[in-house]
Tab-separated table of C-alpha atoms and ligand atoms in Angstrom:
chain	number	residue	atom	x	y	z
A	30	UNK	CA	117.608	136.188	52.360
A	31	UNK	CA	119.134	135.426	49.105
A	32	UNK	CA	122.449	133.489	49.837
A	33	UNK	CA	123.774	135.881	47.101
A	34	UNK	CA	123.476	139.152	48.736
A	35	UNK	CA	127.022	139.979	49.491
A	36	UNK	CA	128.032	138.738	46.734
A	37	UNK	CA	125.834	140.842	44.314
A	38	UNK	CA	126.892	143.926	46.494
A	39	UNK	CA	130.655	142.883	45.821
A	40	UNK	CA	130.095	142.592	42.408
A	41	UNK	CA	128.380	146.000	41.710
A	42	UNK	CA	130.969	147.376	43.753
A	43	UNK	CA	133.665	145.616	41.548
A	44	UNK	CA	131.973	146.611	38.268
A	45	UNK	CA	131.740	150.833	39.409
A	46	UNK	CA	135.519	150.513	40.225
A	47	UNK	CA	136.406	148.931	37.032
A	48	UNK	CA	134.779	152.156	35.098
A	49	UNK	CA	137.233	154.118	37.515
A	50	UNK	CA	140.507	152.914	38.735
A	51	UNK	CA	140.741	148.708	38.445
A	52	UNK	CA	143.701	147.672	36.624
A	53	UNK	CA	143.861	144.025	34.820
A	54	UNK	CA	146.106	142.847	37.276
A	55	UNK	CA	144.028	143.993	40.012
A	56	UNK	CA	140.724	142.239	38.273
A	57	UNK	CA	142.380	139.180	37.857
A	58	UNK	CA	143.693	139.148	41.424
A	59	UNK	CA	140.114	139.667	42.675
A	60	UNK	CA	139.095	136.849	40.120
A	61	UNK	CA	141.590	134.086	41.832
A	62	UNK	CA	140.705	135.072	44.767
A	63	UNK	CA	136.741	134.444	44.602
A	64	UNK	CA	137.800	131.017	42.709
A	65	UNK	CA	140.506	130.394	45.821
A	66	UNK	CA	137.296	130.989	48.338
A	67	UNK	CA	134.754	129.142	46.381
A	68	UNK	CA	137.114	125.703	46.382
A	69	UNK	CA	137.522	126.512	49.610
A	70	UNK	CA	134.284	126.335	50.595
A	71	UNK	CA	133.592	123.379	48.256
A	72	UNK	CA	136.381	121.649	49.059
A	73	UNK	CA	136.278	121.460	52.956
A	74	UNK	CA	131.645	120.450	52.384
A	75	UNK	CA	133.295	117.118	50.266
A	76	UNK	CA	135.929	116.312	53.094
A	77	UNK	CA	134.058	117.273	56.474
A	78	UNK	CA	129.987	117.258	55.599
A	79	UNK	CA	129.002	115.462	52.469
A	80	UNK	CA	126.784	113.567	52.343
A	81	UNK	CA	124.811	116.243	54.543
A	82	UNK	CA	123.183	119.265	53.635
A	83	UNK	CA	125.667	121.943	55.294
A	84	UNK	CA	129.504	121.977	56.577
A	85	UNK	CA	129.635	123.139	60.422
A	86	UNK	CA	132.501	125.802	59.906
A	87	UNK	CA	133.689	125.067	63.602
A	88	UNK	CA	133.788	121.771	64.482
A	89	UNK	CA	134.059	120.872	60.713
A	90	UNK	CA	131.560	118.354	60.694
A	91	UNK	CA	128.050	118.011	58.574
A	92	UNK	CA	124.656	118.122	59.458
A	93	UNK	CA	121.040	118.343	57.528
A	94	UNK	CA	119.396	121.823	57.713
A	95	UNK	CA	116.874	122.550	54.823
A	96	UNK	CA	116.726	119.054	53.792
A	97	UNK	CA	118.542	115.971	54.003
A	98	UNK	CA	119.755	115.708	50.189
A	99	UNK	CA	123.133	117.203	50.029
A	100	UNK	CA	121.993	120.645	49.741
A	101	UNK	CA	125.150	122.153	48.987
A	102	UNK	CA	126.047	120.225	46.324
A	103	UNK	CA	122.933	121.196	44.660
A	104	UNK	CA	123.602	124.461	45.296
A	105	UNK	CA	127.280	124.678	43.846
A	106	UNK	CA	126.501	122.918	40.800
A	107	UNK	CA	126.029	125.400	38.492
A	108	UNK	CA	128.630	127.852	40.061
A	109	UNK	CA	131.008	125.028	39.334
A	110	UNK	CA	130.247	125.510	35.740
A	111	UNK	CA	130.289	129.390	35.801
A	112	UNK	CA	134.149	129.123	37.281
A	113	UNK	CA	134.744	126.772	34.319
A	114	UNK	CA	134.891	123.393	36.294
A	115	UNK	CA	133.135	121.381	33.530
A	116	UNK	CA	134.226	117.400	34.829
A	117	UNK	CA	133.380	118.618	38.226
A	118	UNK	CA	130.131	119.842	36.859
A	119	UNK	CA	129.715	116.615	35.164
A	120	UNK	CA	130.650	114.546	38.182
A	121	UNK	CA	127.782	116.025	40.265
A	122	UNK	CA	125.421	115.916	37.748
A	123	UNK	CA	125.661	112.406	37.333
A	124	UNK	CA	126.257	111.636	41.253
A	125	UNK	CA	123.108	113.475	41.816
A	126	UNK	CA	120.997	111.862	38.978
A	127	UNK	CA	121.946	108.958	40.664
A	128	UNK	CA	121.283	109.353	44.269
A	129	UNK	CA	119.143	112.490	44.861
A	130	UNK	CA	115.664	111.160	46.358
A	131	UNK	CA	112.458	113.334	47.515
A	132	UNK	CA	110.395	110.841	48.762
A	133	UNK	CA	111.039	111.981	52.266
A	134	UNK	CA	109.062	111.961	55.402
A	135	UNK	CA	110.612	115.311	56.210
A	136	UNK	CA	109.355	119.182	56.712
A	137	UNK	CA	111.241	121.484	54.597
A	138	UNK	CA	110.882	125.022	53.690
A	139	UNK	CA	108.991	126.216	51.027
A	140	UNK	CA	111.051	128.663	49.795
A	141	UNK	CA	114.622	127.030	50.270
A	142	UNK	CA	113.540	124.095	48.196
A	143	UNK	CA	112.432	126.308	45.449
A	144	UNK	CA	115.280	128.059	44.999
A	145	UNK	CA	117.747	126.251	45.933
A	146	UNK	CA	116.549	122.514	44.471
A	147	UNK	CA	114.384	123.655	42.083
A	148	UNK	CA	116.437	126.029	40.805
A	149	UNK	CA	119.939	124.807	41.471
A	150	UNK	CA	118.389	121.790	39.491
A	151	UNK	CA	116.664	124.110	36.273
A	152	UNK	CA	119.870	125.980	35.971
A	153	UNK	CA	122.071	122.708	36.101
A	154	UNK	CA	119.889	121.321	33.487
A	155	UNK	CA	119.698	124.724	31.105
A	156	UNK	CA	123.627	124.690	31.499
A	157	UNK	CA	124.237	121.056	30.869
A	158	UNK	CA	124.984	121.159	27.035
A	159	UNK	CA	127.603	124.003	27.870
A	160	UNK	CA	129.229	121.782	30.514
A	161	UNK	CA	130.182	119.320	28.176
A	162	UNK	CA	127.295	117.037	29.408
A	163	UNK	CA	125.575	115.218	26.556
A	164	UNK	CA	122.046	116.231	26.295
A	165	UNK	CA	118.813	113.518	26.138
A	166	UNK	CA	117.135	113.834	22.953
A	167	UNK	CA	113.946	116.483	23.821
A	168	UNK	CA	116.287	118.892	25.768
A	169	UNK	CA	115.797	121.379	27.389
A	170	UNK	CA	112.096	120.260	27.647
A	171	UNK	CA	113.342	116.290	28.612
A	172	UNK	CA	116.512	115.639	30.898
A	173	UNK	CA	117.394	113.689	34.002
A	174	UNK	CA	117.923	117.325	35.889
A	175	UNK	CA	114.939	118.367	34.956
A	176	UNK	CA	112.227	115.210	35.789
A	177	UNK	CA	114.275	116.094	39.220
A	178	UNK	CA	113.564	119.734	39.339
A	179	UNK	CA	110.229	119.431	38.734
A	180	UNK	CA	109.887	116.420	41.306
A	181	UNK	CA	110.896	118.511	43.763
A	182	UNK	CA	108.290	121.411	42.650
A	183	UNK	CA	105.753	118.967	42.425
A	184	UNK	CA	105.851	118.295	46.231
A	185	UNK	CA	105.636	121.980	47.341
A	186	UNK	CA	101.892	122.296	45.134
A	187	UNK	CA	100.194	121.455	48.372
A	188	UNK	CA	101.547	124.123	50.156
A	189	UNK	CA	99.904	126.794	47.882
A	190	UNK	CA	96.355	124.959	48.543
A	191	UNK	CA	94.939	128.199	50.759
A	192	UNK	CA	91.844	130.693	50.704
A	193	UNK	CA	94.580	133.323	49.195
A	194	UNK	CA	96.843	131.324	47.041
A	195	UNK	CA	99.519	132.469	49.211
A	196	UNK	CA	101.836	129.024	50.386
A	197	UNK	CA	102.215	127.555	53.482
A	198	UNK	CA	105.988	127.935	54.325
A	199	UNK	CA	106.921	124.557	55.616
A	200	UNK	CA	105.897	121.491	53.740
A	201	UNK	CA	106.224	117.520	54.018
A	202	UNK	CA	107.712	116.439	51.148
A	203	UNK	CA	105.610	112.910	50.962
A	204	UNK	CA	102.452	114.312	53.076
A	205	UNK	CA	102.342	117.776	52.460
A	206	UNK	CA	100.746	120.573	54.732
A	207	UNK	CA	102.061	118.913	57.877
A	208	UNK	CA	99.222	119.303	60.671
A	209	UNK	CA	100.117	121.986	63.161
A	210	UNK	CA	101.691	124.059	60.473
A	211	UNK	CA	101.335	127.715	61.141
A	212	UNK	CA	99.809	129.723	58.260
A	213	UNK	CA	101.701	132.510	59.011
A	214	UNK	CA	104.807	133.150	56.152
A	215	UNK	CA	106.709	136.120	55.204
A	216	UNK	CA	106.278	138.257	52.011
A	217	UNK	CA	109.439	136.694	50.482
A	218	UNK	CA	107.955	133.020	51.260
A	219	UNK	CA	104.652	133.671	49.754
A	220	UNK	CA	106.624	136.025	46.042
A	221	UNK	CA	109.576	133.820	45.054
A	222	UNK	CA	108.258	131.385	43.273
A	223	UNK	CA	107.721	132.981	39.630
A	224	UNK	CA	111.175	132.255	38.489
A	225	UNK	CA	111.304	128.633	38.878
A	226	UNK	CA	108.146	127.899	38.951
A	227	UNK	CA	107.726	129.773	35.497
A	228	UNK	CA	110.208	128.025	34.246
A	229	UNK	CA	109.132	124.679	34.685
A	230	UNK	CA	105.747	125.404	32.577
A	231	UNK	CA	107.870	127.029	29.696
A	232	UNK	CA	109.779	123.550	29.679
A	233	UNK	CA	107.190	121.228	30.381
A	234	UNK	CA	103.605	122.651	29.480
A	235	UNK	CA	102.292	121.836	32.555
A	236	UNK	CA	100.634	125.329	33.430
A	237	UNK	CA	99.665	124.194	37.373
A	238	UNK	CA	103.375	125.766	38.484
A	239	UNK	CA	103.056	129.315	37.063
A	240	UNK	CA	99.179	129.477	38.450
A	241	UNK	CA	100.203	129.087	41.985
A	242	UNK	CA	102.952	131.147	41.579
A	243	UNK	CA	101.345	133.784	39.668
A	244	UNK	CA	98.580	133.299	42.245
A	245	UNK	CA	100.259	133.746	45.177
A	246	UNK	CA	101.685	136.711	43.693
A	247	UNK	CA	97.847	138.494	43.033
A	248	UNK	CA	97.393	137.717	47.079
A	249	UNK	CA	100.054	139.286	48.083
A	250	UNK	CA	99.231	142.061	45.370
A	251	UNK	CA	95.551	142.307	46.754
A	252	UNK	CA	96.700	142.683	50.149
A	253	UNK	CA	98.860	145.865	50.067
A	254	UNK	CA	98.103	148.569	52.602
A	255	UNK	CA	96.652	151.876	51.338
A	256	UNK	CA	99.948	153.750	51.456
A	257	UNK	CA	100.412	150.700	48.982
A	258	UNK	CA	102.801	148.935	50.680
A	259	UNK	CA	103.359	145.387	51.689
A	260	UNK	CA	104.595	144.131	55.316
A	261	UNK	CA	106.752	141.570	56.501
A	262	UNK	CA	104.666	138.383	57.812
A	263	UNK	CA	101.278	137.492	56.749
A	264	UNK	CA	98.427	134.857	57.656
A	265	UNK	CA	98.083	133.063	54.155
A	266	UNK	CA	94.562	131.819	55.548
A	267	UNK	CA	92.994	134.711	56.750
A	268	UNK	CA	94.846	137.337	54.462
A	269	UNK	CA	95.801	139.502	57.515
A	270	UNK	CA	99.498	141.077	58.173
A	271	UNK	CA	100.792	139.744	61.477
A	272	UNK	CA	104.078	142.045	60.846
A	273	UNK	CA	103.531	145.109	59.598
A	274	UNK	CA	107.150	146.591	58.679
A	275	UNK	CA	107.457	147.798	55.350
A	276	UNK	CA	111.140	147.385	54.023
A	277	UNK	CA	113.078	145.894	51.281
A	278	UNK	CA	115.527	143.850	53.702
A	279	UNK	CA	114.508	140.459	55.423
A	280	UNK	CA	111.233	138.840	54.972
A	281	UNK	CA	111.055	140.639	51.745
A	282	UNK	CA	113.857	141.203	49.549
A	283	UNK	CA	113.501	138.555	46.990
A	284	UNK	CA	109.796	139.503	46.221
A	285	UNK	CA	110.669	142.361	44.698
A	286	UNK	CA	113.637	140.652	42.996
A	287	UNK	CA	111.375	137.971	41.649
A	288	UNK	CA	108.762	140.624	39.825
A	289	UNK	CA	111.465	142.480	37.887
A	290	UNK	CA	113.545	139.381	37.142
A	291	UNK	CA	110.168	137.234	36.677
A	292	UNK	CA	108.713	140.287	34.435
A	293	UNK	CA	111.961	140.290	32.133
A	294	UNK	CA	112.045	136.888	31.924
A	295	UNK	CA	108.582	135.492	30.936
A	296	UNK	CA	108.162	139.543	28.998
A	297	UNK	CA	105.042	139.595	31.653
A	298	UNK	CA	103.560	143.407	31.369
A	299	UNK	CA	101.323	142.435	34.831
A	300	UNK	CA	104.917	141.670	36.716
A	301	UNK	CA	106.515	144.860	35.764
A	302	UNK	CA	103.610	147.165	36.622
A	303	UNK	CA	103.440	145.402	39.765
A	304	UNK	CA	107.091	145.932	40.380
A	305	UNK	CA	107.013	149.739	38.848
A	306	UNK	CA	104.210	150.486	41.480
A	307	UNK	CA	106.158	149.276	44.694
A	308	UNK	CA	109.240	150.751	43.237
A	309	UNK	CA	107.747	154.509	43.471
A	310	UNK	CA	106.537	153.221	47.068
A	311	UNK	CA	109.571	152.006	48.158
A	312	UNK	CA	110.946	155.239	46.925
A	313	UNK	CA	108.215	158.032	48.382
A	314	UNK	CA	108.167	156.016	51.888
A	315	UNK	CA	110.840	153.954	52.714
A	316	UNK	CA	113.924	155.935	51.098
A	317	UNK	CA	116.005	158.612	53.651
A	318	UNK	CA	119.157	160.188	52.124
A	319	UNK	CA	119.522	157.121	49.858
A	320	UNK	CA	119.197	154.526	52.752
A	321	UNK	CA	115.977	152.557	53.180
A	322	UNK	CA	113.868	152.221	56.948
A	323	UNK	CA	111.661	150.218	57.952
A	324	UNK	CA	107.977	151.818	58.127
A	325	UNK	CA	104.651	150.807	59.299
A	326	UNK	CA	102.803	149.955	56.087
A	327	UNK	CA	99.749	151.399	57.187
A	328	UNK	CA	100.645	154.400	58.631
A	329	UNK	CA	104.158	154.988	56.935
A	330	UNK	CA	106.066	156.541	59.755
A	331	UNK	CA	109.226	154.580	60.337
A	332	UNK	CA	109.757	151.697	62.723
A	333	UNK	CA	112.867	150.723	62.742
A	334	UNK	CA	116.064	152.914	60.925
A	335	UNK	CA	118.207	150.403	60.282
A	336	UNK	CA	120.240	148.889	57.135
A	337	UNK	CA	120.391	144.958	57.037
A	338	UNK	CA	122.846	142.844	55.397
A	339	UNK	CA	120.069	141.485	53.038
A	340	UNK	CA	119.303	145.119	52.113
A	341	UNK	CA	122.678	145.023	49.941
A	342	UNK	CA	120.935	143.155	47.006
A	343	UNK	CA	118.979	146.674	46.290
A	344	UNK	CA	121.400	148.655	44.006
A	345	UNK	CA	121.640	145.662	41.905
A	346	UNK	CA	117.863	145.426	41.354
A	347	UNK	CA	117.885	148.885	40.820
A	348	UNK	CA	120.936	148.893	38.385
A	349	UNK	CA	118.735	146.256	36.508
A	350	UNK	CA	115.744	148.580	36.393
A	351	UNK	CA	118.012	151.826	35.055
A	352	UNK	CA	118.170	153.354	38.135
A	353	UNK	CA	121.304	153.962	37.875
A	354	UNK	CA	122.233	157.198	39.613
A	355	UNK	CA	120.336	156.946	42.861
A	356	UNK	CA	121.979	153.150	42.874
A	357	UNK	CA	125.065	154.264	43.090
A	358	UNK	CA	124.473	156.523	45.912
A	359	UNK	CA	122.847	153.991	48.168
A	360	UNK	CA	125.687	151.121	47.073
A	361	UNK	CA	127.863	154.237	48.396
A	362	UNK	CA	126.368	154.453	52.045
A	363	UNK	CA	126.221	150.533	52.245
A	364	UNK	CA	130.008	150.573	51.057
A	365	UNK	CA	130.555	152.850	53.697
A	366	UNK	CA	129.385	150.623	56.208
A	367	UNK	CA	131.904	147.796	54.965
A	368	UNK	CA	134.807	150.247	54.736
A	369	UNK	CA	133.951	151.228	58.399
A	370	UNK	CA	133.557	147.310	60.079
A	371	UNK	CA	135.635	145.571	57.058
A	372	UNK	CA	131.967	143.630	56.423
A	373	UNK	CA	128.616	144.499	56.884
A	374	UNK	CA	127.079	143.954	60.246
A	375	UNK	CA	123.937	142.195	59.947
A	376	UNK	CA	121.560	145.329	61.338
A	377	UNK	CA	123.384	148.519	60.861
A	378	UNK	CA	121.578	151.504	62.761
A	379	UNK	CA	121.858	154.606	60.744
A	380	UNK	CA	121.044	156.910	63.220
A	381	UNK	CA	124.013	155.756	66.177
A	382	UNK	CA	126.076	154.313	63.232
A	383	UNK	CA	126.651	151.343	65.376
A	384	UNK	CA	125.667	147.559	64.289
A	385	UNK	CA	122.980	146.672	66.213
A	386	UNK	CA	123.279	144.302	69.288
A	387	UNK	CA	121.337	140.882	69.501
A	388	UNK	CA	122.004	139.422	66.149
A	389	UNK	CA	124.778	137.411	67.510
A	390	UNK	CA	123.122	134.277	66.923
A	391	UNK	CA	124.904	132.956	63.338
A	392	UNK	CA	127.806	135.359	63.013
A	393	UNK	CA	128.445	133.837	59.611
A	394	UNK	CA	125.159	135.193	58.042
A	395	UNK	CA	124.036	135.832	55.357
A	396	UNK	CA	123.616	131.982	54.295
A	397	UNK	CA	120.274	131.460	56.917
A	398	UNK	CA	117.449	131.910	55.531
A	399	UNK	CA	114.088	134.191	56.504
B	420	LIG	C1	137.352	121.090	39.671
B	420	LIG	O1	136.968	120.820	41.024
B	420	LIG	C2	137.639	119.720	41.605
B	420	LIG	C3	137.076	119.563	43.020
B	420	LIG	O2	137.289	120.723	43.760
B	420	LIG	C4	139.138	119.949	41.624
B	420	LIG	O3	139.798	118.805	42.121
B	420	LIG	C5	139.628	120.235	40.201
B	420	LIG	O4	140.992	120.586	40.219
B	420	LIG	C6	138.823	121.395	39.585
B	420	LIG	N1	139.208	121.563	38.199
B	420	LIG	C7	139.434	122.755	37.653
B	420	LIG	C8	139.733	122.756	36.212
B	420	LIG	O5	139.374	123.789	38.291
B	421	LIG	C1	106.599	117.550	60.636
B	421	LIG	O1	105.872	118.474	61.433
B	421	LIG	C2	104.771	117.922	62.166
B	421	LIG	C3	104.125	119.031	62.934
B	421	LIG	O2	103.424	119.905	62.094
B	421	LIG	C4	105.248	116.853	63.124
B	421	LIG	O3	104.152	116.262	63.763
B	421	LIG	C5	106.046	115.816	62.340
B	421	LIG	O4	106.594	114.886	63.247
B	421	LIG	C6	107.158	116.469	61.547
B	421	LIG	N1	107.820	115.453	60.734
B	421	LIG	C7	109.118	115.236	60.814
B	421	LIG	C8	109.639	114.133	59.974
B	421	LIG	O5	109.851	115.894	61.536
């Protein structure tokens, strides 16, 4: 789900070859070209689709998606900085200080905002005195970025209003719960919130953010099967699964992200236990020969046997969590898969080794969301 998947996977890959057999030249080369595709990408949202959320790839025009605030300018901002683009950094800062506006009558997803204007915004802001942007006095707890980031936040609150403290996934950003919403969300929808949400209390004091988020994540916590394993959709009203594959692709993936990388961050011993204790799940139930199947959470016996595109963020949490060796190994199978097809299919099924048919529907995946 993260839009970063592919690119963690390529990066991990990158990183075990450079131990091996990379030469300069060939890092560099690899280095121009990510720049070459980034401004490619960046430039052709400026011409064709800005002021709109996305770029349609065919017909090169633009269109709202998540929001209607120029999404993907939000969402390159502090990449521009990380490729060393500081006026560009600087000009979007300012042009979005300037126009961006959340006092829409519009739905929007939950999760998108968060981490893609929420934290698109934090990390613009934390960044901003290493962009060559001159700071407010108060920073990092005071700054234009920042009042914005936490404007945003502020309007996805209501959505974590429920008997669980699980959120809502869809939210009005001037109404909020809008009134036929379905209470149903995926595990990822209701766990990736800690991050950003933490954040914002460490800058600002204001302690509501990391209570729903910290909340949300003791629902989800409470409501693991017996085998101690969490599904894929749940009713945030009633507590009850309404999808009950375990796995760490789709519908999950950044939950589990979120606890170790939330449990670094904030030093939280609660996050890391809770992370420690699905990571020996994950392991005993979901792992086969180093790939990962989907199982029924109750029962444990596998549903579905197949690898997903969003699976490929998984050696890189475990890389972060010292797992080093059986990392490898899985980032091996998963590599195999891109060798084989030159990218990853989608939904990869182990057993046939064939992608599997009938996700056709956005060939340029993985950017959609849940
Ligand atoms: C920064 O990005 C802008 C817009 O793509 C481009 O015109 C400019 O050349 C870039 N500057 C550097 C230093 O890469
Ligand atoms: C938001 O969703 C509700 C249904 O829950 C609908 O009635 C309303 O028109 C939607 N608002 C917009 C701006 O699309």
């Amino acid at each position: 789900m993260r839009r970063d998947n592919v690119t963690s996977l390529y990066l991990v890959f990158l990183f075990i070859m450079w131990g091996n057999c990379m030469t300069t030249e060939e890092i560099e080369r690899y280095r121009l070209k990510t720049k070459a595709m980034f401004y490619h990408g960046y430039n052709s949202y400026l011409e064709h689709a800005y002021p709109y959320d996305e770029l349609k790839p065919l017909s090169c025009s633009g269109q709202d998606t998540w929001g209607s605030y120029s999404l993907t300018l939000i969402d390159a901002l502090d990449t521009l900085l990380i490729l060393g683009n500081t006026s560009e950094f600087q000009r979007i800062s300012l042009l979005l200080e300037e126009t961006l506006e959340f006092d829409m009558d519009i739905n929007v997803s939950v999760f998108e905002t968060n981490i893609r204007v929420v934290g698109g915004l934090l990390s613009a802001h934390l960044l901003a005195p290493r962009g060559g942007v001159t700071v407010e006095e108060g920073w990092p707890c005071q700054g234009p970025l920042l009042r914005l980031a936490v404007d945003a936040a502020e309007r996805l609150l209501p959505a974590f209003n429920t008997p669980t403290g699980m959120p809502y996934g869809t939210v009005n950003l001037r109404y909020g719960i809008p009134p036929s919403e379905t209470p149903i969300t995926c595990t990822a929808g209701c766990g990736t919130f800690i991050i950003e949400f933490g954040t914002i209390t460490a800058l600002t004091g204001d302690k509501r953010f990391i209570n729903v988020a910290q909340g949300a994540l003791e629902g989800l916590w409470n409501s693991r099967s017996k085998l101690g394993l969490v599904g894929n959709h749940i009713d945030v009203v009633s507590g009850k699964w309404t999808a009950q594959d375990a796995g760490i692709g789709a519908g999950v993936d950044s939950y589990f992200e979120y606890l170790l990388k939330g449990g670094i961050l904030f030093s939280s011993p609660r996050l890391i236990d809770m992370f420690k204790e699905f990571y020996s799940k994950v392991q005993q139930y979901l792992k086969v020969s180093d790939w990962y199947v989907w199982v029924h959470m109750e029962k444990g016996q596998i549903t579905m046997p197949i690898f997903q595109s969003l699976d490929a963020y998984w050696p890189g949490l475990q890389t972060l969590w010292g797992d080093i060796g059986p990392a490898s190994r899985t980032l091996q199978k998963y590599h195999s898969v891109w060798r084989h097809f030159g990218f990853i299919p989608e939904f990869y099924q182990i057993t046939s080794g064939e992608p599997y048919s009938g996700r056709a529907g956005y060939p340029l995946r993985p950017v959609q969301g849940i």
